[in-house]
mmCIF file of C-alpha atoms in Angstrom:
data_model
loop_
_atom_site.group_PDB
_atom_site.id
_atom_site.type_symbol
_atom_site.label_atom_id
_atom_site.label_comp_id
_atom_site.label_asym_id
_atom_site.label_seq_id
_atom_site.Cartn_x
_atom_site.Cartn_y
_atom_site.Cartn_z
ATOM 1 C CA UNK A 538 0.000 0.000 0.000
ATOM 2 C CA UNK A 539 1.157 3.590 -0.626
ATOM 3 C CA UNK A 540 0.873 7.176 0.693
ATOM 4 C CA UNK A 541 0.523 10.253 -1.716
ATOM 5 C CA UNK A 542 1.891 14.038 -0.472
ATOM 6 C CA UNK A 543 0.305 16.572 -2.551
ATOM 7 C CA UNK A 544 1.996 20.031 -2.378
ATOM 8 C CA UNK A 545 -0.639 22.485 -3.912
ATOM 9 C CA UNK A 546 -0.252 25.970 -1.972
ATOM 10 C CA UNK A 547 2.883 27.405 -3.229
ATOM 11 C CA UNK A 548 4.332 28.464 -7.410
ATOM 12 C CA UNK A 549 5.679 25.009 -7.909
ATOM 13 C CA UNK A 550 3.742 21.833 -7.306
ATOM 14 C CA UNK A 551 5.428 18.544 -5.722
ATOM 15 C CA UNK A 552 4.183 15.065 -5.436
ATOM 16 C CA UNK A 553 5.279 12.368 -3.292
ATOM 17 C CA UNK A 554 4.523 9.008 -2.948
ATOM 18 C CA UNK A 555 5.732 7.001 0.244
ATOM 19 C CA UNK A 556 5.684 3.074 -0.092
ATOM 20 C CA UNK A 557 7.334 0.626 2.664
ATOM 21 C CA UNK A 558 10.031 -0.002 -0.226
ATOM 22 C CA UNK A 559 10.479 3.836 -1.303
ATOM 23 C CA UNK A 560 9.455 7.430 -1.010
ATOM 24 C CA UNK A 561 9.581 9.328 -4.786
ATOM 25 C CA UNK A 562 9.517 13.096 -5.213
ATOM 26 C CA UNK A 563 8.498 14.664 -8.151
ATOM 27 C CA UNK A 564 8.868 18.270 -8.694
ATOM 28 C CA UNK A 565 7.048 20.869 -11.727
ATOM 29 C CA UNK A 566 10.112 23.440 -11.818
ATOM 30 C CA UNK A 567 7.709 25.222 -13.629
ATOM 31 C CA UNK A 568 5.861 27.770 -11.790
ATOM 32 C CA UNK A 569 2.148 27.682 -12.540
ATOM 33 C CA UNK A 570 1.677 24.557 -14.317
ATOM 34 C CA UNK A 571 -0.347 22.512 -11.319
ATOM 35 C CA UNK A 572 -3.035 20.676 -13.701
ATOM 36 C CA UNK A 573 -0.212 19.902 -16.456
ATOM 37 C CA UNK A 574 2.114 18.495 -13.821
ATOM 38 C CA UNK A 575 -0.727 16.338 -11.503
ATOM 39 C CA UNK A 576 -1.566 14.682 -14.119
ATOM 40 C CA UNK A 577 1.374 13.988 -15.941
ATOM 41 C CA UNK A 578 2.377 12.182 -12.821
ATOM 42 C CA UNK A 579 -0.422 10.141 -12.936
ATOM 43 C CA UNK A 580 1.612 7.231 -14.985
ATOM 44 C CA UNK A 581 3.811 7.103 -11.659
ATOM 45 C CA UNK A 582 0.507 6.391 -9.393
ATOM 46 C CA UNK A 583 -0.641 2.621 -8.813
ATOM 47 C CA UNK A 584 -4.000 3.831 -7.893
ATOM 48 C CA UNK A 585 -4.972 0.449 -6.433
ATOM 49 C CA UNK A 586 -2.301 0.546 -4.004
ATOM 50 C CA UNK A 587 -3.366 4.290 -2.746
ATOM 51 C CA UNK A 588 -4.534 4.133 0.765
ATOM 52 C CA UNK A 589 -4.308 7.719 2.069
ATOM 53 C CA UNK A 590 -3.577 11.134 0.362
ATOM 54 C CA UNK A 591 -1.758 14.070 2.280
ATOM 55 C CA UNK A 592 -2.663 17.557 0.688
ATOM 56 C CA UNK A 593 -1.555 20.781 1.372
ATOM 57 C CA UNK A 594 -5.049 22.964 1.517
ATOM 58 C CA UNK A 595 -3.358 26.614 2.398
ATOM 59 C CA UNK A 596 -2.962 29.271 3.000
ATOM 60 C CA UNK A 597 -2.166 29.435 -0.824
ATOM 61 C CA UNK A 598 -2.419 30.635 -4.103
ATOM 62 C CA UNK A 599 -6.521 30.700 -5.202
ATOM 63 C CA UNK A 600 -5.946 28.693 -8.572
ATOM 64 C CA UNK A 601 -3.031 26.615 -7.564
ATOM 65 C CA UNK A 602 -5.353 25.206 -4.118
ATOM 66 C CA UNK A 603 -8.247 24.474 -6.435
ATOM 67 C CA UNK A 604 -6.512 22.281 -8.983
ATOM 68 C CA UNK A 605 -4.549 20.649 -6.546
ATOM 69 C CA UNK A 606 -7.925 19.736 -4.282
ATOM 70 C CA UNK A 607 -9.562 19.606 -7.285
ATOM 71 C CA UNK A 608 -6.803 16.189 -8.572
ATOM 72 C CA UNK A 609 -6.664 15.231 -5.150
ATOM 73 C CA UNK A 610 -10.712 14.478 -4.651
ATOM 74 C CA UNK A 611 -10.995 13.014 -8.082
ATOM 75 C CA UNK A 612 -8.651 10.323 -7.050
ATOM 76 C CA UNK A 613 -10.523 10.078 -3.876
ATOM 77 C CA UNK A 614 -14.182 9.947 -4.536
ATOM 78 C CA UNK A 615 -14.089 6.972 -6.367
ATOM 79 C CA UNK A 616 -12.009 4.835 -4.753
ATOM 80 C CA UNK A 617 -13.102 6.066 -1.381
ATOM 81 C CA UNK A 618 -9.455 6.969 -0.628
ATOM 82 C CA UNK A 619 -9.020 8.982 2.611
ATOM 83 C CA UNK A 620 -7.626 12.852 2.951
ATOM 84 C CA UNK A 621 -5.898 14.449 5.227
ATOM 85 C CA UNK A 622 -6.008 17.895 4.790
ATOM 86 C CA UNK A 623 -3.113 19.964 5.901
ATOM 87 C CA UNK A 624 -2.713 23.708 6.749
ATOM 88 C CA UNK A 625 0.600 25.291 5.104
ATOM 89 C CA UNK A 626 1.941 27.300 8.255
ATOM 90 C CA UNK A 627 0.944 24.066 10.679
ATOM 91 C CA UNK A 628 3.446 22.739 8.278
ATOM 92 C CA UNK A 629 6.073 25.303 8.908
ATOM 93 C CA UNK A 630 5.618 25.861 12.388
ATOM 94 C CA UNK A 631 6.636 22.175 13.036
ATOM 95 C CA UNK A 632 9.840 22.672 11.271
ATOM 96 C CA UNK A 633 11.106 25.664 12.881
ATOM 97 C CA UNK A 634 9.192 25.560 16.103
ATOM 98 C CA UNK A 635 12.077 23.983 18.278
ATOM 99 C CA UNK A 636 14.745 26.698 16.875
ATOM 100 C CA UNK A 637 13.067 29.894 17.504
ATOM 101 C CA UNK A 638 11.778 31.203 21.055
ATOM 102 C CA UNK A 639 9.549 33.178 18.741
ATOM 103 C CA UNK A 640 8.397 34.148 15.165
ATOM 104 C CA UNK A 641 6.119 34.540 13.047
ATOM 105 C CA UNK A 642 4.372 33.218 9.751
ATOM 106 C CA UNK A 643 3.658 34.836 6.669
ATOM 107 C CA UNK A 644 1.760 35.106 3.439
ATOM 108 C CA UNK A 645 2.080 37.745 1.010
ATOM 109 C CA UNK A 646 -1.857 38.258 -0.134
ATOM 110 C CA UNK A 647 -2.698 38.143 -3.889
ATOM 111 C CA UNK A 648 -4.306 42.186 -3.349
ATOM 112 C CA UNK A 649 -2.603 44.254 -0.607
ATOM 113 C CA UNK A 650 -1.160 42.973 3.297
ATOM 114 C CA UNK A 651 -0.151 39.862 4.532
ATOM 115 C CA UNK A 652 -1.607 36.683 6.104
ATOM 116 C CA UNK A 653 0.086 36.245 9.368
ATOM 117 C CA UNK A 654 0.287 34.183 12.474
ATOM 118 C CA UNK A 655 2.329 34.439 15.549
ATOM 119 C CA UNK A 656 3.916 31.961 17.503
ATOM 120 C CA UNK A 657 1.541 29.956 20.408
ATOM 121 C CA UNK A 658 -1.371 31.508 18.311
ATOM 122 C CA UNK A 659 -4.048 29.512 16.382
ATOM 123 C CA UNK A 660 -5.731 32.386 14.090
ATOM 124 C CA UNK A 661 -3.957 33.683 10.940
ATOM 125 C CA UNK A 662 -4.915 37.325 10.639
ATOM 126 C CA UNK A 663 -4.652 39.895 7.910
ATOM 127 C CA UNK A 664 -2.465 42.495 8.622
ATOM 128 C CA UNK A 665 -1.066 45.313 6.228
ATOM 129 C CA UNK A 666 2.354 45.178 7.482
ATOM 130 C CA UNK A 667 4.890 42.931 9.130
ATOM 131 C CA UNK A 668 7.159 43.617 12.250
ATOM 132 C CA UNK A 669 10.911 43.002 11.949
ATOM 133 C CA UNK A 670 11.143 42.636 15.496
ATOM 134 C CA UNK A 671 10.632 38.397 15.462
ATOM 135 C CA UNK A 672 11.815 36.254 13.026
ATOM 136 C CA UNK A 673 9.932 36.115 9.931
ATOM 137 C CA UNK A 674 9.037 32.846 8.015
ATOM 138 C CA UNK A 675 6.947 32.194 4.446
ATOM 139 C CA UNK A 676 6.951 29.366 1.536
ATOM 140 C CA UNK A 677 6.841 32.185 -0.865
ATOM 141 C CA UNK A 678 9.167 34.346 -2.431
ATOM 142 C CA UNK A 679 8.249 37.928 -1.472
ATOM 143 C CA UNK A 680 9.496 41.397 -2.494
ATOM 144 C CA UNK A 681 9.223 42.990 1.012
ATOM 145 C CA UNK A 682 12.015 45.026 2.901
ATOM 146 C CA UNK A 683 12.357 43.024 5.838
ATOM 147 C CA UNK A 684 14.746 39.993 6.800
ATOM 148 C CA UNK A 685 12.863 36.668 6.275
ATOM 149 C CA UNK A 686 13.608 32.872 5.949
ATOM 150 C CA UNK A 687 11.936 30.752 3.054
ATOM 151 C CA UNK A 688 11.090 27.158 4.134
ATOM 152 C CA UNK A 689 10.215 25.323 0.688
ATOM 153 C CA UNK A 690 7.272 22.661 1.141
ATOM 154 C CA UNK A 691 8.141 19.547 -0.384
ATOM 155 C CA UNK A 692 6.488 16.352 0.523
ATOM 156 C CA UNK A 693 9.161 14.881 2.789
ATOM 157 C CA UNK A 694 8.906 17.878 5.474
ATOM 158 C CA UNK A 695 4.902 17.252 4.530
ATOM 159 C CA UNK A 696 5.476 13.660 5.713
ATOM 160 C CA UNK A 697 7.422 14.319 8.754
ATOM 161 C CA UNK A 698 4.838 16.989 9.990
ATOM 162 C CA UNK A 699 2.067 13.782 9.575
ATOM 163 C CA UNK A 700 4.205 11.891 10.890
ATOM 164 C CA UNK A 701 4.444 13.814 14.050
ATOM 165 C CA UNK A 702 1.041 14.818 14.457
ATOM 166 C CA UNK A 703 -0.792 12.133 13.110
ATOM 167 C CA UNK A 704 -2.868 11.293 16.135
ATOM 168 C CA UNK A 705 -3.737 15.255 15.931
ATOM 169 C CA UNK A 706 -4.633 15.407 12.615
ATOM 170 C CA UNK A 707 -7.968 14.213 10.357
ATOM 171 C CA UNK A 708 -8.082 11.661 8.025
ATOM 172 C CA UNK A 709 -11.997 11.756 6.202
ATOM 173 C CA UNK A 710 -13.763 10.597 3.384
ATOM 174 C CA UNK A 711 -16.469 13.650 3.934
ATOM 175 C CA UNK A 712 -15.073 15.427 0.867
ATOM 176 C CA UNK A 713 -17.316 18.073 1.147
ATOM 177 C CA UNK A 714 -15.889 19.160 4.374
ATOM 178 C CA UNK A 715 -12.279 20.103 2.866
ATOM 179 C CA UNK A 716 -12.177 23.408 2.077
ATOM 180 C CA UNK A 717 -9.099 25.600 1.138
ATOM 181 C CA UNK A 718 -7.556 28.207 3.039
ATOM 182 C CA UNK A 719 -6.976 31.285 -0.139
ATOM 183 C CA UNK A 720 -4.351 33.689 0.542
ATOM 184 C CA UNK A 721 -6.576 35.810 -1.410
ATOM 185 C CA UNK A 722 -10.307 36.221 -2.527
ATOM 186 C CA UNK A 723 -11.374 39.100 -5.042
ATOM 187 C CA UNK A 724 -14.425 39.776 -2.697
ATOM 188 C CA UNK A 725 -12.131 39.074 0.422
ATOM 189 C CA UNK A 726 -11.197 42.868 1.014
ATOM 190 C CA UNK A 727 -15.317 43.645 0.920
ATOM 191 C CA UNK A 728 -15.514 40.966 3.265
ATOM 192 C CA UNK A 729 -13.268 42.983 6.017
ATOM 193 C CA UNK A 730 -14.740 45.969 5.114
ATOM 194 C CA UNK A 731 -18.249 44.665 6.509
ATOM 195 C CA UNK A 732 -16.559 43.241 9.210
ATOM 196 C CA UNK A 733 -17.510 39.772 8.431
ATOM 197 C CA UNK A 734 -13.935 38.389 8.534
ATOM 198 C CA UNK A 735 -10.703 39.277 11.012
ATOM 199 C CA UNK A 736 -8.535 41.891 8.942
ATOM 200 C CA UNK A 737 -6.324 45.023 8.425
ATOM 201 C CA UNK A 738 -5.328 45.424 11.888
#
């Protein structure tokens, strides 16, 4: 039986899949092309063997979470495969959480601000700017003027944070219940303005 690790959130896709025997990586390189690259990797799947898929469901790009769900519960549905869904800066956190006293996450939005969480916090909140005054930590490239480490998502670190936390985390076959976390919704900013979402503190 196998495992796959779907990487969806960030520029450049990644697929993983762990067997007893092996654990295979395959990366796009190519920024942008998630529905070219899922399913060219399809040849490399033994779909009957598939007994659990990981998947990365955000904070991330809009289009690049909705392809990569979008694969993901296509392989699922049918074969009544379960998902665990996994959130981007859990991800992170786990990787750099025993080398920092404190820090904090980030997303540069698709519009203006930043998607942020603190260290020991559970809410990611919008904020328009970041303070240099913690360590600063994204998966994304961003043009900002302040110090900050990139930690690239790739299935293995994927695998170790499951690893870790798999008594934590949810494995389900109610499909409908996975929904993505967007960095950024073209009706988003409308949505802070009414106050019905946390934002531009």
């Amino acid at each position: 039986m196998s495992e796959i690790i779907i990487e969806s959130s960030s520029k450049f896709p990644s697929i993983g899949i762990k067997d007893k025997k092996f654990f295979k990586i395959y990366y796009s390189g190519k920024e942008g092309n998630h529905s070219t690259f899922f399913f060219e990797i399809l040849n490399e799947i033994n779909l009957d063997k598939v007994e659990l898929m990981l998947i990365t469901i955000g904070p991330g790009r809009f289009t690049s979470l909705r392809v990569g769900l979008s694969f993901a519960l296509g392989l699922a549905i049918p074969r009544k495969i379960k998902i665990v869904p996994l959130v981007t800066f859990d991800i992170i956190e786990h990787k750099i959480s025993n080398n920092y006293s404190d820090y904090g996450i980030f997303l540069k939005k698709g519009g203006e601000g930043f998607l942020f969480r603190k260290k020991g916090e559970d809410k990611i909140y919008v904020v328009k700017e970041l303070t240099p005054s913690i360590p600063l930590f994204t998966f994304e490239p961003a043009q900002i003027n302040l110090d900050y480490t990139l930690v690239i998502l790739d299935p293995i670190i994927i695998y170790e944070f499951y690893e870790k936390k798999r008594d934590k985390v949810i494995e389900t076959v109610e499909y409908e219940k996975i929904k993505p976390l967007y960095s950024f919704l073209p009706y988003e900013k409308s949505l802070v303005e009414k106050g019905k979402i946390k934002g531009y503190s």
